[in-house]
PDB file of N, CA, C and O in Angstrom:
ATOM      1  N   UNK A 200      36.230  31.198 161.023  1.00 89.00           N
ATOM      2  CA  UNK A 200      36.021  31.196 159.776  1.00 89.00           C
ATOM      3  C   UNK A 200      37.880  32.141 159.641  1.00 89.00           C
ATOM      4  O   UNK A 200      37.176  33.278 159.886  1.00 89.00           O
ATOM      5  N   UNK A 201      37.457  31.948 157.437  1.00 96.00           N
ATOM      6  CA  UNK A 201      38.386  33.470 156.882  1.00 96.00           C
ATOM      7  C   UNK A 201      37.408  34.333 156.023  1.00 96.00           C
ATOM      8  O   UNK A 201      36.607  33.995 155.971  1.00 96.00           O
ATOM      9  N   UNK A 202      38.066  35.162 155.855  1.00 97.00           N
ATOM     10  CA  UNK A 202      37.862  35.841 155.158  1.00 97.00           C
ATOM     11  C   UNK A 202      37.059  35.464 153.941  1.00 97.00           C
ATOM     12  O   UNK A 202      36.277  36.062 154.090  1.00 97.00           O
ATOM     13  N   UNK A 203      38.408  34.889 153.493  1.00 97.00           N
ATOM     14  CA  UNK A 203      37.052  34.783 152.168  1.00 97.00           C
ATOM     15  C   UNK A 203      35.157  34.091 151.891  1.00 97.00           C
ATOM     16  O   UNK A 203      34.486  33.645 152.063  1.00 97.00           O
ATOM     17  N   UNK A 204      35.933  33.214 153.089  1.00 97.00           N
ATOM     18  CA  UNK A 204      35.346  31.944 153.267  1.00 97.00           C
ATOM     19  C   UNK A 204      33.320  32.907 154.369  1.00 97.00           C
ATOM     20  O   UNK A 204      32.663  32.767 153.736  1.00 97.00           O
ATOM     21  N   UNK A 205      34.122  34.736 155.294  1.00 97.00           N
ATOM     22  CA  UNK A 205      32.862  35.013 154.925  1.00 97.00           C
ATOM     23  C   UNK A 205      32.302  35.971 154.373  1.00 97.00           C
ATOM     24  O   UNK A 205      31.028  36.396 154.002  1.00 97.00           O
ATOM     25  N   UNK A 206      32.697  35.910 152.746  1.00 97.00           N
ATOM     26  CA  UNK A 206      32.684  36.378 152.238  1.00 97.00           C
ATOM     27  C   UNK A 206      31.374  36.025 151.133  1.00 97.00           C
ATOM     28  O   UNK A 206      30.763  36.926 150.864  1.00 97.00           O
ATOM     29  N   UNK A 207      32.389  34.986 150.388  1.00 98.00           N
ATOM     30  CA  UNK A 207      31.776  33.979 150.096  1.00 98.00           C
ATOM     31  C   UNK A 207      29.943  33.514 150.680  1.00 98.00           C
ATOM     32  O   UNK A 207      28.990  33.894 150.283  1.00 98.00           O
ATOM     33  N   UNK A 208      30.125  33.111 152.618  1.00 98.00           N
ATOM     34  CA  UNK A 208      28.826  33.592 152.434  1.00 98.00           C
ATOM     35  C   UNK A 208      27.655  35.029 152.436  1.00 98.00           C
ATOM     36  O   UNK A 208      26.544  34.076 152.414  1.00 98.00           O
ATOM     37  N   UNK A 209      28.144  35.971 152.837  1.00 98.00           N
ATOM     38  CA  UNK A 209      27.484  36.428 152.765  1.00 98.00           C
ATOM     39  C   UNK A 209      27.014  37.054 151.917  1.00 98.00           C
ATOM     40  O   UNK A 209      25.597  37.791 150.503  1.00 98.00           O
ATOM     41  N   UNK A 210      28.002  36.537 150.227  1.00 98.00           N
ATOM     42  CA  UNK A 210      27.805  36.921 148.820  1.00 98.00           C
ATOM     43  C   UNK A 210      26.167  35.780 148.235  1.00 98.00           C
ATOM     44  O   UNK A 210      25.197  36.832 147.932  1.00 98.00           O
ATOM     45  N   UNK A 211      26.716  34.372 149.022  1.00 98.00           N
ATOM     46  CA  UNK A 211      25.188  33.764 148.701  1.00 98.00           C
ATOM     47  C   UNK A 211      24.471  34.346 149.327  1.00 98.00           C
ATOM     48  O   UNK A 211      22.482  33.945 148.712  1.00 98.00           O
ATOM     49  N   UNK A 212      24.240  34.608 150.240  1.00 98.00           N
ATOM     50  CA  UNK A 212      22.797  35.259 151.415  1.00 98.00           C
ATOM     51  C   UNK A 212      22.349  36.685 150.164  1.00 98.00           C
ATOM     52  O   UNK A 212      21.036  36.170 150.297  1.00 98.00           O
ATOM     53  N   UNK A 213      22.915  37.371 149.862  1.00 97.00           N
ATOM     54  CA  UNK A 213      22.734  38.617 148.903  1.00 97.00           C
ATOM     55  C   UNK A 213      21.827  37.677 148.008  1.00 97.00           C
ATOM     56  O   UNK A 213      20.971  38.146 147.179  1.00 97.00           O
ATOM     57  N   UNK A 214      22.379  36.745 147.623  1.00 97.00           N
ATOM     58  CA  UNK A 214      22.476  35.604 145.964  1.00 97.00           C
ATOM     59  C   UNK A 214      20.418  35.513 145.934  1.00 97.00           C
ATOM     60  O   UNK A 214      19.571  35.795 145.505  1.00 97.00           O
ATOM     61  N   UNK A 215      20.443  34.907 147.528  1.00 97.00           N
ATOM     62  CA  UNK A 215      19.824  34.522 147.560  1.00 97.00           C
ATOM     63  C   UNK A 215      17.937  34.855 148.013  1.00 97.00           C
ATOM     64  O   UNK A 215      16.761  35.117 147.271  1.00 97.00           O
ATOM     65  N   UNK A 216      18.418  36.698 149.761  1.00 98.00           N
ATOM     66  CA  UNK A 216      17.849  36.820 149.716  1.00 98.00           C
ATOM     67  C   UNK A 216      17.041  38.104 148.790  1.00 98.00           C
ATOM     68  O   UNK A 216      16.249  38.320 148.171  1.00 98.00           O
ATOM     69  N   UNK A 217      17.779  37.511 147.920  1.00 97.00           N
ATOM     70  CA  UNK A 217      18.380  38.885 146.639  1.00 97.00           C
ATOM     71  C   UNK A 217      17.250  37.967 145.214  1.00 97.00           C
ATOM     72  O   UNK A 217      16.375  39.232 145.094  1.00 97.00           O
ATOM     73  N   UNK A 218      17.762  36.833 145.250  1.00 97.00           N
ATOM     74  CA  UNK A 218      16.445  36.734 144.428  1.00 97.00           C
ATOM     75  C   UNK A 218      14.889  36.240 144.787  1.00 97.00           C
ATOM     76  O   UNK A 218      14.140  36.483 143.940  1.00 97.00           O
ATOM     77  N   UNK A 219      14.743  35.389 146.186  1.00 97.00           N
ATOM     78  CA  UNK A 219      13.400  36.131 146.220  1.00 97.00           C
ATOM     79  C   UNK A 219      12.610  36.766 146.424  1.00 97.00           C
ATOM     80  O   UNK A 219      11.350  37.142 146.187  1.00 97.00           O
ATOM     81  N   UNK A 220      12.929  38.193 146.843  1.00 97.00           N
ATOM     82  CA  UNK A 220      12.793  40.194 146.318  1.00 97.00           C
ATOM     83  C   UNK A 220      13.003  39.878 145.174  1.00 97.00           C
ATOM     84  O   UNK A 220      11.530  40.782 145.383  1.00 97.00           O
ATOM     85  N   UNK A 221      13.363  39.309 143.876  1.00 96.00           N
ATOM     86  CA  UNK A 221      13.104  40.522 142.813  1.00 96.00           C
ATOM     87  C   UNK A 221      11.824  39.173 142.878  1.00 96.00           C
ATOM     88  O   UNK A 221      10.794  40.105 141.604  1.00 96.00           O
ATOM     89  N   UNK A 222      11.670  37.428 142.776  1.00 95.00           N
ATOM     90  CA  UNK A 222       9.898  37.160 142.992  1.00 95.00           C
ATOM     91  C   UNK A 222       9.010  37.394 143.477  1.00 95.00           C
ATOM     92  O   UNK A 222       8.559  37.762 142.813  1.00 95.00           O
ATOM     93  N   UNK A 223       9.849  37.520 144.908  1.00 95.00           N
ATOM     94  CA  UNK A 223       7.728  38.285 145.877  1.00 95.00           C
ATOM     95  C   UNK A 223       7.023  39.857 144.560  1.00 95.00           C
ATOM     96  O   UNK A 223       6.093  39.982 144.704  1.00 95.00           O
ATOM     97  N   UNK A 224       8.944  39.636 144.175  1.00 95.00           N
ATOM     98  CA  UNK A 224       8.530  42.405 143.863  1.00 95.00           C
ATOM     99  C   UNK A 224       7.668  41.958 141.855  1.00 95.00           C
ATOM    100  O   UNK A 224       6.328  42.444 141.623  1.00 95.00           O
ATOM    101  N   UNK A 225       8.038  40.734 141.413  1.00 93.00           N
ATOM    102  CA  UNK A 225       7.178  40.173 140.084  1.00 93.00           C
ATOM    103  C   UNK A 225       5.982  39.920 140.609  1.00 93.00           C
ATOM    104  O   UNK A 225       5.032  40.002 139.379  1.00 93.00           O
ATOM    105  N   UNK A 226       5.662  38.668 140.984  1.00 91.00           N
ATOM    106  CA  UNK A 226       4.471  38.433 141.581  1.00 91.00           C
ATOM    107  C   UNK A 226       3.322  40.208 142.122  1.00 91.00           C
ATOM    108  O   UNK A 226       2.370  39.724 141.703  1.00 91.00           O
ATOM    109  N   UNK A 227       3.772  40.701 142.521  1.00 90.00           N
ATOM    110  CA  UNK A 227       3.002  41.171 143.167  1.00 90.00           C
ATOM    111  C   UNK A 227       2.491  42.741 142.450  1.00 90.00           C
ATOM    112  O   UNK A 227       1.781  43.009 141.928  1.00 90.00           O
ATOM    113  N   UNK A 228       4.112  42.433 141.076  1.00 90.00           N
ATOM    114  CA  UNK A 228       3.208  43.104 139.928  1.00 90.00           C
ATOM    115  C   UNK A 228       2.734  42.637 138.819  1.00 90.00           C
ATOM    116  O   UNK A 228       2.921  43.623 137.614  1.00 90.00           O
ATOM    117  N   UNK A 229       2.507  42.132 138.771  1.00 85.00           N
ATOM    118  CA  UNK A 229       1.839  41.539 137.497  1.00 85.00           C
ATOM    119  C   UNK A 229       0.711  41.780 137.746  1.00 85.00           C
ATOM    120  O   UNK A 229      -0.085  41.604 138.216  1.00 85.00           O
ATOM    121  N   UNK A 230       0.548  42.054 136.062  1.00 79.00           N
ATOM    122  CA  UNK A 230      -0.851  43.482 136.112  1.00 79.00           C
ATOM    123  C   UNK A 230      -1.475  42.016 134.940  1.00 79.00           C
ATOM    124  O   UNK A 230      -2.524  42.693 134.242  1.00 79.00           O
ATOM    125  N   UNK A 231      -1.175  40.592 134.975  1.00 77.00           N
ATOM    126  CA  UNK A 231      -2.450  40.390 133.428  1.00 77.00           C
ATOM    127  C   UNK A 231      -3.756  40.052 133.382  1.00 77.00           C
ATOM    128  O   UNK A 231      -3.490  39.830 134.620  1.00 77.00           O
ATOM    129  N   UNK A 232      -4.096  38.957 132.529  1.00 78.00           N
ATOM    130  CA  UNK A 232      -5.752  38.817 133.333  1.00 78.00           C
ATOM    131  C   UNK A 232      -5.728  37.403 133.384  1.00 78.00           C
ATOM    132  O   UNK A 232      -4.916  36.687 133.467  1.00 78.00           O
ATOM    133  N   UNK A 233      -5.954  37.397 134.683  1.00 73.00           N
ATOM    134  CA  UNK A 233      -6.826  35.945 134.288  1.00 73.00           C
ATOM    135  C   UNK A 233      -6.658  35.048 133.705  1.00 73.00           C
ATOM    136  O   UNK A 233      -7.729  35.259 133.012  1.00 73.00           O
ATOM    137  N   UNK A 234      -6.570  33.322 133.721  1.00 69.00           N
ATOM    138  CA  UNK A 234      -7.682  32.620 132.267  1.00 69.00           C
ATOM    139  C   UNK A 234      -9.689  32.987 133.445  1.00 69.00           C
ATOM    140  O   UNK A 234      -9.305  32.354 134.251  1.00 69.00           O
ATOM    141  N   UNK A 235     -10.053  32.885 132.429  1.00 77.00           N
ATOM    142  CA  UNK A 235     -11.488  33.365 132.487  1.00 77.00           C
ATOM    143  C   UNK A 235     -11.959  31.247 133.417  1.00 77.00           C
ATOM    144  O   UNK A 235     -13.194  31.107 134.626  1.00 77.00           O
ATOM    145  N   UNK A 236     -11.658  30.176 132.815  1.00 81.00           N
ATOM    146  CA  UNK A 236     -12.057  29.296 133.049  1.00 81.00           C
ATOM    147  C   UNK A 236     -10.176  27.931 132.863  1.00 81.00           C
ATOM    148  O   UNK A 236      -9.330  28.522 131.839  1.00 81.00           O
ATOM    149  N   UNK A 237     -10.185  27.344 133.790  1.00 78.00           N
ATOM    150  CA  UNK A 237      -9.183  26.864 133.648  1.00 78.00           C
ATOM    151  C   UNK A 237      -9.196  25.140 133.033  1.00 78.00           C
ATOM    152  O   UNK A 237     -10.460  24.603 133.262  1.00 78.00           O
ATOM    153  N   UNK A 238      -9.152  24.260 132.502  1.00 75.00           N
ATOM    154  CA  UNK A 238      -8.685  24.024 130.996  1.00 75.00           C
ATOM    155  C   UNK A 238      -7.942  22.660 130.719  1.00 75.00           C
ATOM    156  O   UNK A 238      -6.832  22.857 130.774  1.00 75.00           O
ATOM    157  N   UNK A 239      -7.623  21.510 132.136  1.00 78.00           N
ATOM    158  CA  UNK A 239      -7.526  20.523 132.150  1.00 78.00           C
ATOM    159  C   UNK A 239      -7.392  19.385 131.129  1.00 78.00           C
ATOM    160  O   UNK A 239      -7.961  18.875 130.892  1.00 78.00           O
ATOM    161  N   UNK A 240      -5.999  19.436 129.896  1.00 74.00           N
ATOM    162  CA  UNK A 240      -6.036  17.539 129.746  1.00 74.00           C
ATOM    163  C   UNK A 240      -5.680  16.198 130.071  1.00 74.00           C
ATOM    164  O   UNK A 240      -4.220  16.206 130.827  1.00 74.00           O
ATOM    165  N   UNK A 241      -6.614  15.798 130.187  1.00 72.00           N
ATOM    166  CA  UNK A 241      -6.588  14.438 131.816  1.00 72.00           C
ATOM    167  C   UNK A 241      -5.963  13.224 130.411  1.00 72.00           C
ATOM    168  O   UNK A 241      -6.146  13.458 129.089  1.00 72.00           O
TER     169      UNK A 241
END
């Protein structure tokens, strides 16, 4: 593999894992209110 290919692989892995980490942090820090009752329109 060339240096450019390795660099692109590292960047793509950082983007994927960074997005996953950001999503997990967002879910953990969510302090909103849960809906009291689920209403579904069928």
